[in-house]
XYZ file of C-alpha atoms in Angstrom:
702
model
C 94.072 107.906 41.060
C 94.402 111.121 43.069
C 91.860 111.908 45.687
C 89.677 114.835 44.560
C 87.759 117.533 46.409
C 84.882 119.683 45.305
C 86.371 122.927 46.557
C 87.661 124.605 43.435
C 90.222 126.707 45.274
C 92.121 123.823 46.764
C 91.783 121.819 43.583
C 93.249 124.653 41.597
C 96.062 124.985 44.079
C 96.876 121.332 43.567
C 96.588 121.830 39.828
C 98.949 124.771 39.888
C 101.384 122.785 41.950
C 101.571 120.197 39.205
C 103.156 122.648 36.796
C 102.017 124.200 33.545
C 102.817 121.198 31.388
C 100.637 118.882 33.405
C 97.749 121.215 34.206
C 95.393 120.022 31.465
C 95.800 116.379 32.453
C 95.510 117.098 36.151
C 92.352 119.116 35.592
C 90.872 116.223 33.662
C 91.797 113.774 36.406
C 90.269 115.979 39.078
C 87.104 116.426 37.115
C 86.781 112.742 36.462
C 87.509 111.927 40.077
C 84.883 114.368 41.281
C 82.353 112.835 38.949
C 83.356 109.342 40.118
C 82.866 110.268 43.725
C 79.338 111.430 42.862
C 78.560 108.076 41.267
C 78.499 109.433 37.678
C 80.910 109.190 34.851
C 81.615 111.849 32.136
C 84.065 111.153 29.398
C 86.909 113.646 29.476
C 88.892 114.763 26.450
C 91.722 112.360 25.829
C 95.037 114.244 26.053
C 97.517 113.881 23.311
C 99.884 110.989 23.802
C 102.793 113.407 23.985
C 101.337 114.760 27.218
C 101.908 111.329 28.915
C 105.591 111.499 28.335
C 108.100 109.762 30.567
C 108.896 112.861 32.659
C 105.263 113.039 33.696
C 105.157 109.393 34.668
C 108.354 109.712 36.641
C 107.063 112.783 38.408
C 103.845 111.111 39.520
C 105.608 107.950 40.720
C 108.260 109.788 42.657
C 106.285 109.949 45.865
C 106.388 113.742 45.823
C 103.048 114.351 44.133
C 100.730 112.867 46.753
C 101.989 112.885 50.294
C 98.675 111.780 51.821
C 98.270 108.333 53.338
C 95.002 107.534 51.586
C 94.472 104.881 48.948
C 95.324 107.164 46.003
C 98.521 108.270 47.629
C 99.682 104.700 48.242
C 99.116 103.813 44.603
C 100.600 107.006 43.124
C 103.691 106.621 45.288
C 104.284 103.354 43.467
C 102.644 103.623 40.046
C 102.167 106.297 37.405
C 98.587 107.492 37.124
C 98.371 105.964 33.633
C 98.692 102.510 35.191
C 95.044 102.757 36.294
C 93.931 105.782 34.150
C 95.345 105.172 30.683
C 93.593 108.235 29.212
C 92.744 111.068 31.502
C 89.843 110.131 33.762
C 89.270 106.806 32.066
C 89.575 103.586 34.051
C 91.400 100.478 32.926
C 94.722 98.811 32.433
C 95.392 99.601 28.792
C 98.883 100.752 29.773
C 100.165 97.555 31.439
C 102.630 97.661 34.256
C 104.962 94.696 34.560
C 106.650 94.077 37.898
C 110.449 93.796 38.061
C 110.197 90.026 38.471
C 108.735 89.910 34.962
C 106.076 87.428 36.086
C 103.219 89.647 37.197
C 101.524 92.344 35.022
C 98.436 94.510 35.290
C 97.413 93.496 31.783
C 93.907 92.091 31.688
C 92.880 93.641 34.962
C 89.380 95.033 35.426
C 87.760 97.854 37.423
C 84.185 97.765 38.643
C 82.768 101.090 39.752
C 80.756 101.370 42.856
C 77.011 101.212 43.023
C 74.618 102.349 45.652
C 75.290 99.128 47.577
C 78.744 97.978 46.518
C 82.144 99.676 46.668
C 84.510 100.139 43.787
C 86.683 97.039 43.218
C 89.548 96.158 40.985
C 90.599 92.684 39.926
C 94.196 92.974 38.867
C 97.307 90.803 39.215
C 98.926 93.276 41.632
C 96.721 91.670 44.258
C 97.092 88.029 43.211
C 100.732 87.706 42.176
C 102.592 84.660 40.878
C 99.690 82.465 39.909
C 97.431 83.049 42.878
C 93.680 82.844 42.193
C 92.177 86.063 40.821
C 90.016 87.951 43.303
C 88.602 91.503 43.561
C 89.915 94.028 46.091
C 87.752 96.774 47.481
C 89.108 100.249 46.793
C 87.941 101.557 50.159
C 89.325 98.751 52.350
C 91.497 100.362 55.037
C 95.163 99.481 54.816
C 97.579 98.103 55.321
C 96.198 94.885 53.862
C 97.086 91.518 55.329
C 99.681 89.657 53.304
C 97.186 86.877 52.634
C 94.894 89.370 50.880
C 97.259 89.144 47.930
C 99.348 86.038 48.580
C 96.890 83.169 48.829
C 98.287 80.470 51.103
C 97.127 77.868 48.595
C 99.289 79.413 45.863
C 102.566 79.559 47.761
C 105.426 77.602 46.172
C 105.981 74.013 47.397
C 109.163 74.989 49.181
C 107.362 77.639 51.208
C 106.744 76.728 54.863
C 103.212 75.973 55.885
C 101.268 79.177 56.573
C 97.943 79.312 58.410
C 95.050 80.866 56.510
C 94.772 83.592 59.153
C 98.455 84.543 59.089
C 99.161 88.188 59.936
C 101.754 90.590 58.599
C 103.753 90.009 61.772
C 103.842 86.291 60.983
C 105.199 86.935 57.507
C 107.683 89.557 58.588
C 109.400 87.026 60.820
C 111.056 85.783 57.645
C 110.477 88.486 55.037
C 112.152 91.892 54.767
C 109.416 94.366 53.779
C 111.662 97.096 52.422
C 111.874 96.711 48.679
C 108.496 95.000 48.582
C 107.320 94.413 44.997
C 110.707 95.186 43.488
C 111.121 91.656 42.171
C 113.303 90.148 44.899
C 112.087 88.156 47.878
C 114.290 89.271 50.737
C 114.562 86.927 53.728
C 115.357 88.136 57.211
C 118.728 86.815 58.364
C 120.169 86.231 61.804
C 122.385 88.653 63.625
C 125.852 87.749 64.931
C 124.406 86.914 68.321
C 122.512 84.003 66.729
C 125.713 82.027 66.273
C 127.527 83.160 69.397
C 127.230 80.860 72.432
C 128.212 83.848 74.583
C 125.196 85.925 73.507
C 123.388 87.697 76.348
C 120.008 86.362 77.398
C 118.045 88.999 75.510
C 119.915 88.167 72.260
C 119.821 84.416 72.415
C 122.215 81.957 70.887
C 120.104 79.956 68.436
C 120.396 76.674 70.386
C 118.079 78.080 73.043
C 115.391 78.714 70.462
C 115.953 75.377 68.743
C 115.581 73.463 72.022
C 112.287 75.184 72.655
C 111.015 73.694 69.382
C 112.209 73.346 65.792
C 109.094 74.831 64.204
C 110.572 78.322 63.940
C 113.722 76.914 62.311
C 111.774 74.755 59.880
C 109.703 77.724 58.763
C 112.697 79.127 56.884
C 115.134 76.246 56.582
C 112.631 73.589 55.541
C 111.092 70.639 57.299
C 114.382 68.760 57.227
C 116.418 71.942 57.816
C 118.230 71.316 54.548
C 117.675 74.824 53.157
C 114.031 75.653 52.584
C 113.197 79.154 51.410
C 116.304 80.426 53.182
C 118.406 78.262 50.837
C 120.782 77.642 53.742
C 121.077 74.215 55.357
C 121.697 74.117 59.081
C 124.258 71.422 58.319
C 126.357 73.976 56.452
C 127.423 75.412 59.795
C 127.109 72.435 62.070
C 129.168 69.800 60.337
C 129.826 71.015 56.809
C 130.103 67.481 55.509
C 128.698 68.371 52.087
C 126.046 66.277 50.332
C 124.087 64.213 52.790
C 125.416 66.237 55.694
C 121.938 66.878 57.049
C 121.263 63.141 57.297
C 124.459 62.635 59.264
C 123.675 65.657 61.387
C 120.129 64.825 62.409
C 120.801 61.103 62.839
C 123.520 61.752 65.403
C 122.364 61.960 69.014
C 125.630 63.618 69.961
C 124.509 66.701 68.003
C 122.618 67.767 71.117
C 123.211 64.998 73.665
C 126.606 63.789 74.740
C 129.667 63.466 72.632
C 131.907 64.694 75.430
C 132.203 61.629 77.659
C 131.136 59.116 75.032
C 129.440 58.656 71.690
C 126.306 57.058 73.106
C 124.255 60.227 73.050
C 123.722 60.057 76.808
C 123.703 63.637 78.064
C 126.921 64.547 79.898
C 125.281 67.907 80.482
C 121.868 69.426 79.908
C 120.913 70.854 76.524
C 120.926 74.642 75.990
C 118.524 76.382 78.311
C 118.078 73.387 80.638
C 121.258 73.532 82.705
C 119.294 74.004 85.915
C 117.419 70.722 85.524
C 119.581 67.923 86.986
C 117.080 65.230 86.000
C 117.853 65.852 82.319
C 121.344 64.432 82.919
C 121.296 62.134 85.960
C 122.430 58.553 85.319
C 122.149 58.632 81.516
C 125.812 57.805 80.936
C 125.758 55.099 83.617
C 122.922 53.315 81.851
C 124.213 53.622 78.302
C 127.751 52.501 79.123
C 128.482 48.868 80.030
C 129.676 48.261 83.588
C 130.932 45.374 85.694
C 127.376 44.335 86.534
C 125.233 45.638 83.676
C 125.217 45.635 79.887
C 125.011 48.878 77.923
C 121.311 49.715 77.678
C 119.696 51.384 74.693
C 117.654 54.568 74.978
C 114.464 52.684 74.068
C 114.473 50.859 77.420
C 113.175 54.077 79.003
C 112.066 56.269 76.055
C 110.536 56.055 72.644
C 113.706 56.390 70.594
C 113.234 58.855 67.706
C 114.435 57.893 64.250
C 116.391 61.155 64.180
C 116.465 64.609 65.750
C 113.643 65.794 63.470
C 111.171 63.052 64.445
C 107.804 64.383 65.540
C 107.537 65.242 69.235
C 111.269 64.911 69.848
C 112.450 68.531 70.041
C 109.270 70.141 71.307
C 110.380 72.118 74.325
C 109.052 69.646 76.910
C 110.817 66.956 78.900
C 111.374 63.487 77.475
C 108.425 61.147 77.994
C 109.430 58.003 79.903
C 107.971 54.884 78.276
C 109.406 51.661 79.673
C 109.934 48.661 77.397
C 112.387 45.850 76.698
C 114.611 44.963 79.634
C 112.750 47.314 81.980
C 109.593 45.217 81.615
C 111.187 41.732 81.581
C 109.504 39.175 83.903
C 106.905 41.836 84.631
C 105.074 41.443 87.942
C 103.962 45.064 88.321
C 103.627 48.114 86.081
C 106.870 50.135 85.876
C 106.518 53.804 86.753
C 108.536 57.029 86.771
C 108.174 59.822 89.323
C 109.980 62.862 87.903
C 109.465 64.964 91.006
C 111.227 62.391 93.175
C 113.460 61.342 90.235
C 112.748 57.672 90.911
C 111.761 54.728 88.752
C 110.072 51.731 90.349
C 108.867 48.232 89.468
C 111.439 47.903 86.695
C 113.200 44.600 86.116
C 116.593 46.346 85.953
C 116.341 47.325 89.616
C 114.578 44.262 90.965
C 110.984 45.438 90.826
C 108.356 44.055 93.147
C 108.955 40.834 95.109
C 112.719 40.827 94.511
C 113.570 41.651 98.095
C 116.183 44.297 97.307
C 116.920 47.147 99.681
C 116.488 49.904 97.068
C 114.325 48.875 94.133
C 113.351 52.510 93.414
C 116.748 54.261 93.019
C 117.157 58.020 92.733
C 118.149 58.941 89.156
C 120.419 61.815 90.146
C 122.463 60.013 92.838
C 125.135 58.875 90.408
C 128.018 56.912 91.944
C 126.375 56.869 95.364
C 125.536 53.163 95.635
C 122.000 53.323 94.274
C 122.530 50.025 92.419
C 124.968 48.255 94.754
C 124.716 44.474 95.060
C 121.712 43.666 97.241
C 119.753 46.807 96.363
C 117.923 45.223 93.436
C 117.342 41.740 94.854
C 117.892 40.106 98.218
C 121.032 38.127 99.031
C 119.530 35.620 98.509
C 116.154 36.715 97.083
C 113.052 35.802 99.093
C 110.970 32.667 98.464
C 110.418 30.912 96.197
C 114.198 31.261 95.890
C 115.816 28.609 98.082
C 117.524 29.602 101.296
C 121.247 29.789 100.620
C 124.090 30.259 103.064
C 127.693 31.099 102.361
C 127.249 34.577 100.890
C 127.893 35.433 97.258
C 130.202 32.478 96.728
C 127.179 30.171 97.038
C 125.472 31.813 94.049
C 127.749 30.190 91.494
C 126.432 26.686 92.203
C 123.190 27.610 90.414
C 124.207 30.767 88.553
C 127.617 29.774 87.238
C 127.170 31.888 84.105
C 126.386 34.952 86.205
C 128.610 34.724 89.296
C 132.016 33.092 89.521
C 133.244 30.853 92.335
C 134.643 33.868 94.179
C 131.178 35.471 94.295
C 132.012 38.156 91.712
C 129.482 39.049 89.026
C 130.813 38.118 85.589
C 130.607 41.349 83.537
C 127.971 41.104 80.783
C 130.512 42.438 78.278
C 132.570 39.317 79.107
C 129.615 37.018 78.477
C 128.030 37.117 81.940
C 124.278 36.642 82.167
C 123.566 39.292 84.785
C 120.698 41.600 83.803
C 119.837 39.794 80.586
C 116.088 39.549 81.248
C 116.180 35.940 82.456
C 116.958 34.178 85.711
C 119.821 32.055 84.482
C 120.319 28.788 86.346
C 123.079 27.618 84.046
C 125.404 24.980 85.433
C 122.624 24.074 87.855
C 124.065 21.575 90.296
C 127.551 20.287 91.067
C 128.616 16.816 89.886
C 127.774 15.325 93.267
C 124.120 16.232 92.666
C 123.712 13.166 90.449
C 126.034 10.828 92.367
C 124.117 8.446 94.683
C 127.376 7.670 96.471
C 127.827 11.308 97.448
C 126.363 13.085 100.439
C 125.553 15.849 97.959
C 123.199 13.565 95.996
C 120.048 15.541 95.258
C 117.706 13.058 96.984
C 119.029 14.216 100.356
C 118.040 17.802 99.563
C 114.681 16.769 98.098
C 113.787 14.737 101.192
C 114.541 17.728 103.378
C 111.841 19.672 101.495
C 110.769 20.275 97.887
C 110.579 24.069 98.067
C 114.210 24.437 97.014
C 113.565 22.240 93.964
C 110.339 24.050 93.092
C 111.978 27.483 93.029
C 113.897 26.437 89.921
C 111.866 23.577 88.431
C 108.396 25.010 89.079
C 105.653 24.111 91.544
C 104.975 20.797 89.766
C 108.685 20.157 89.143
C 107.819 19.978 85.446
C 109.943 22.933 84.343
C 106.961 25.288 84.127
C 106.982 28.518 86.114
C 110.490 28.183 87.477
C 113.834 29.545 86.446
C 114.658 26.462 84.386
C 112.596 24.547 81.863
C 114.044 21.198 82.966
C 111.492 18.733 84.361
C 112.615 16.394 87.119
C 110.744 13.653 85.244
C 113.210 13.975 82.378
C 115.657 11.955 84.489
C 113.371 9.939 86.727
C 110.889 8.307 84.389
C 109.871 10.734 81.705
C 106.203 10.834 82.755
C 105.519 13.584 85.242
C 102.018 12.456 86.269
C 103.198 8.898 86.873
C 106.248 10.113 88.726
C 104.550 12.204 91.382
C 101.550 9.887 91.817
C 103.688 6.815 92.412
C 104.563 6.140 96.036
C 107.320 3.802 94.928
C 109.219 6.834 93.634
C 110.470 7.359 97.189
C 108.835 4.565 99.218
C 109.113 0.895 98.365
C 109.229 -0.624 94.976
C 111.971 -3.076 95.984
C 110.045 -5.788 97.846
C 106.579 -4.828 96.555
C 104.707 -2.114 94.673
C 102.586 -0.897 97.580
C 104.749 2.055 98.387
C 105.386 0.779 101.915
C 108.988 1.668 102.714
C 111.296 -1.327 102.496
C 114.015 1.028 103.651
C 114.362 4.604 104.878
C 114.349 7.408 102.327
C 117.581 9.256 101.516
C 118.986 10.759 104.672
C 116.744 8.714 106.982
C 118.212 5.239 106.675
C 119.090 5.080 110.367
C 115.523 5.701 111.567
C 113.913 2.272 111.962
C 110.541 3.837 112.666
C 110.374 5.129 109.075
C 110.318 1.498 107.828
C 109.122 -0.881 110.576
C 106.045 -2.972 109.808
C 104.902 -0.929 106.819
C 105.069 -3.856 104.419
C 103.229 -6.251 106.828
C 100.362 -3.782 107.148
C 99.862 -2.853 103.499
C 100.109 -6.387 102.105
C 97.549 -9.152 102.620
C 98.382 -12.287 104.641
C 96.518 -15.418 105.621
C 95.309 -13.660 108.764
C 94.218 -10.277 107.361
C 93.498 -8.147 104.336
C 95.865 -5.404 103.080
C 95.228 -2.169 104.942
C 95.348 1.226 103.323
C 97.840 3.869 104.474
C 94.922 5.928 105.807
C 94.487 3.483 108.739
C 97.521 5.076 110.355
C 98.167 8.466 108.725
C 96.977 10.867 106.045
C 97.528 9.669 102.508
C 98.745 12.462 100.190
C 97.193 12.808 96.739
C 100.672 12.920 95.239
C 104.282 13.404 96.197
C 103.799 17.156 95.730
C 100.933 17.488 98.219
C 101.492 20.222 100.783
C 103.140 19.005 103.946
C 104.126 15.639 102.521
C 107.815 16.096 101.683
C 108.803 18.663 104.271
C 111.687 17.017 106.102
C 109.676 16.013 109.171
C 108.330 12.645 110.297
C 104.824 11.653 109.255
C 102.006 12.546 111.630
C 100.048 9.472 112.778
C 96.302 10.022 112.512
C 94.306 6.798 113.125
C 91.675 5.481 110.724
C 88.231 3.936 111.273
C 89.329 0.331 111.887
C 91.890 1.290 114.511
C 89.163 3.235 116.352
C 86.482 0.501 116.224
C 84.323 0.333 119.333
C 85.470 3.728 120.525
C 89.094 2.761 120.895
C 91.560 5.595 121.490
C 94.817 4.514 119.884
C 98.156 6.078 120.751
C 101.538 6.157 119.008
C 104.811 6.443 120.901
C 107.501 7.190 118.337
C 110.319 7.124 120.866
C 109.382 3.642 122.036
C 108.229 2.612 118.571
C 104.915 1.197 119.813
C 101.268 1.701 119.037
C 98.758 0.870 121.747
C 95.058 0.653 122.408
C 94.167 -0.018 118.771
C 91.295 -2.297 117.916
C 93.587 -4.083 115.462
C 95.729 -5.401 118.285
C 93.092 -6.449 120.825
C 91.636 -3.266 122.221
C 88.081 -4.492 121.962
C 85.345 -5.790 124.283
C 81.677 -6.702 124.129
C 78.914 -9.053 125.145
C 77.851 -12.081 123.183
C 74.267 -13.314 123.604
C 73.363 -16.933 122.798
C 70.650 -19.524 123.434
C 71.067 -22.765 125.401
C 68.639 -25.701 125.368
C 67.534 -26.843 128.820
C 67.047 -30.589 128.574
C 65.105 -30.670 131.819
C 62.498 -28.136 130.835
C 62.760 -28.735 127.176
C 63.082 -24.964 126.625
C 65.770 -22.646 125.218
C 67.340 -20.169 127.561
C 69.046 -16.940 126.494
C 72.448 -16.331 128.045
C 75.200 -13.686 127.651
C 78.943 -13.720 128.028
C 81.416 -10.801 128.051
C 84.530 -10.899 125.924
C 87.635 -8.676 125.480
C 90.945 -8.705 123.692
C 94.407 -8.262 125.188
C 95.005 -4.693 123.936
C 98.536 -5.553 123.033
C 101.153 -2.811 122.788
C 102.486 -3.786 119.397
C 106.121 -2.990 118.625
C 106.335 -1.293 115.202
C 109.783 -2.541 114.351
C 109.523 -5.888 116.172
C 108.677 -9.420 115.075
C 105.286 -10.402 113.732
C 102.632 -11.073 116.397
C 101.227 -14.562 117.036
C 97.589 -15.594 117.368
C 97.475 -15.107 121.125
C 99.083 -11.604 121.090
C 95.825 -9.772 120.537
C 93.418 -12.303 122.101
C 93.787 -15.648 123.963
C 93.729 -18.915 122.203
C 90.966 -19.318 123.156
C 90.347 -15.742 124.396
C 91.077 -15.640 128.094
C 88.344 -13.162 128.897
C 85.736 -15.747 127.998
C 87.821 -18.721 128.969
C 85.212 -19.954 131.443
C 82.657 -20.002 128.703
C 85.001 -21.684 126.250
C 86.219 -24.220 128.830
C 82.694 -25.007 129.953
C 81.776 -26.360 126.627
C 82.048 -30.164 126.555
C 84.246 -30.211 129.574
C 86.859 -27.947 128.149
C 87.003 -29.758 124.884
C 87.386 -26.458 123.029
C 90.389 -25.248 124.941
C 93.677 -25.046 123.163
C 95.449 -28.363 123.205
C 92.311 -30.275 124.247
C 92.236 -32.236 121.068
C 89.416 -30.597 119.152
C 91.008 -27.206 118.399
C 87.617 -26.491 116.886
C 87.347 -22.666 116.782
C 85.628 -23.073 113.462
C 82.522 -24.537 115.135
C 81.530 -21.021 116.277
C 83.803 -18.753 114.250
C 83.371 -19.056 110.514
C 86.712 -17.365 109.788
C 88.626 -20.178 111.569
C 89.451 -23.758 110.824
C 91.585 -26.575 112.113
C 94.496 -27.843 110.139
C 96.688 -30.607 111.425
C 95.627 -29.951 114.973
C 96.233 -26.179 114.745
C 93.717 -23.337 114.633
C 94.191 -21.148 111.535
C 92.371 -18.212 109.925
C 90.488 -19.267 106.815
C 88.760 -15.972 105.982
C 91.058 -12.960 106.231
C 88.133 -10.682 105.364
C 86.383 -11.730 108.596
C 89.454 -11.535 110.781
C 90.319 -8.149 112.297
C 87.369 -6.591 110.488
C 85.774 -4.697 113.369
C 83.250 -7.431 114.216
C 83.440 -10.662 116.314
C 81.972 -13.090 113.840
C 80.127 -15.954 115.628
C 77.877 -18.417 113.836
C 74.256 -18.478 115.151
C 73.674 -21.505 117.293
C 70.798 -22.691 115.156
C 72.952 -22.584 112.067
C 76.176 -23.702 113.753
C 77.955 -26.901 113.872
C 76.288 -27.934 117.164
C 73.258 -29.099 115.221
C 75.470 -31.074 112.980
C 76.084 -33.290 115.951
C 72.897 -32.862 117.898
């Protein structure tokens, strides 16, 4: 429709400008329009069909009739008046207009005139093309309309990129050429020559810069997989041109953007487009992904989440790669690996020794390529700290335990040649030399074990059961097959030849020449006619097992006296150089007073008397011959000899004929004229056992 005015002069001027042949129709249109603007409608005479001839339609749609920018002008510049006014001032779409595409037509459209509260609206396919839901459009809505006013985002074809519901014309015009709009052809904006020229100036960027900032803009036209999309052009058509399936090859190849110059690993030999100033984006990538003399070729997923292809979500998103350690980097984890991009350092990763490894540089700088950041000794000590055993001889000594990792010359066997270096395990293959199991060799393992178990425990575990060490081999697998029995049995190292007490019948491996380590052990821990068997605790601490702290440590045992040796307040002493123990109760360091009653025949009364007694406090020789009866006390005891000799005129003295110790001492007896001990439990038991006179043998005679 043409905008009308109520001033007759101007209206007539417009009418005259239309030409004589069109004046009647124009007058009718103006009259109808004026009535419409006033909210009323008057039927106008319907012109003869001949009046709406083609020349008229062409004239009105030429863009020359209405030069205004109002709503009427925009419609008349595109459509003949009869498209909306099929008969003079009438409204409707009885003269359908079909768009050049042949899909959309005005047929069936409706017009709803305004009321006092609602504007005039039309519901016609011009504003919901190609199957979009029908919806009314207000005649008075200021233009230009948003693209989504006509093109519902829900009705876009499946191949169309995702469009937000609030998309603007600027959003659409990124891809669409607006000239020729509604002429039946969807024109897509192309790229200029600078888009494919790596030498393009900064303000006209080569497309790789834009792609590295994020693929969303590319996918909008070329499809989610960049295989064509609405642009109908696959990115692969330029990049590799491999024909069908080219896109799969293209996006699955890391060398598309990373590497391909110094190797096919995908490790960046230089930064991607737009990131040349960021040295961290390159750094030691190639060093890690290529096998070396000391390391295997690592996969990207050791430090990053490895995308399935270049189009994987979050991969090309304009940011830096997220470092996520896994696999070899977290092997034998003792601390959480971390990455400091500012300092360009990784730390606590297995590959570089991590915590507790004792290396000189366990947090190498990523960008110091070829500058010794991973030299031998930087990742772990040479040798590593405890619990690794102390090793001398430099790198050549490593092969005795790590024969699959280091050769006899001390050179790391390259992993590509089958070496075990940096494989996630501490390999103790080969273990020990042949002499380790040869008792006739000075390299027999018992010598090392007796010097201290820490070296054994570093490989075989704290309990030597193959748990927690670098090998799963239990020492019990050779010794007796029962770990608990093995370490709780003293005969494992001590004794077991002449008895099962654990008292050493001979020195342990490496200590055979030290007589003090054997000595009178067996005599003390086994029972005899004169004494009971004493426990080890009477002379030194008794370990709970062979693995008790401080037990097998290469030093001599520390003598710490027990209760019996200290009876009566005795203060024993041990002289290892002389091999003697002295001042022990066991060997005569005792004294006391014995009180007894004597019957006075004259008075007929009993009298109480006392006599002092003491042993000899012999200085027993640990490695000497067994002691006789009179070594610890006289026979009879000399300290009370006067008392003993006074009885029956010395009849109780040794050699006097009676030899009757048993008359007063219940642990003694006479056998073939010799005093012997009959009760070992009462001999050397911390008490001088004397029978009470009223229960003694005196009354047997008297």
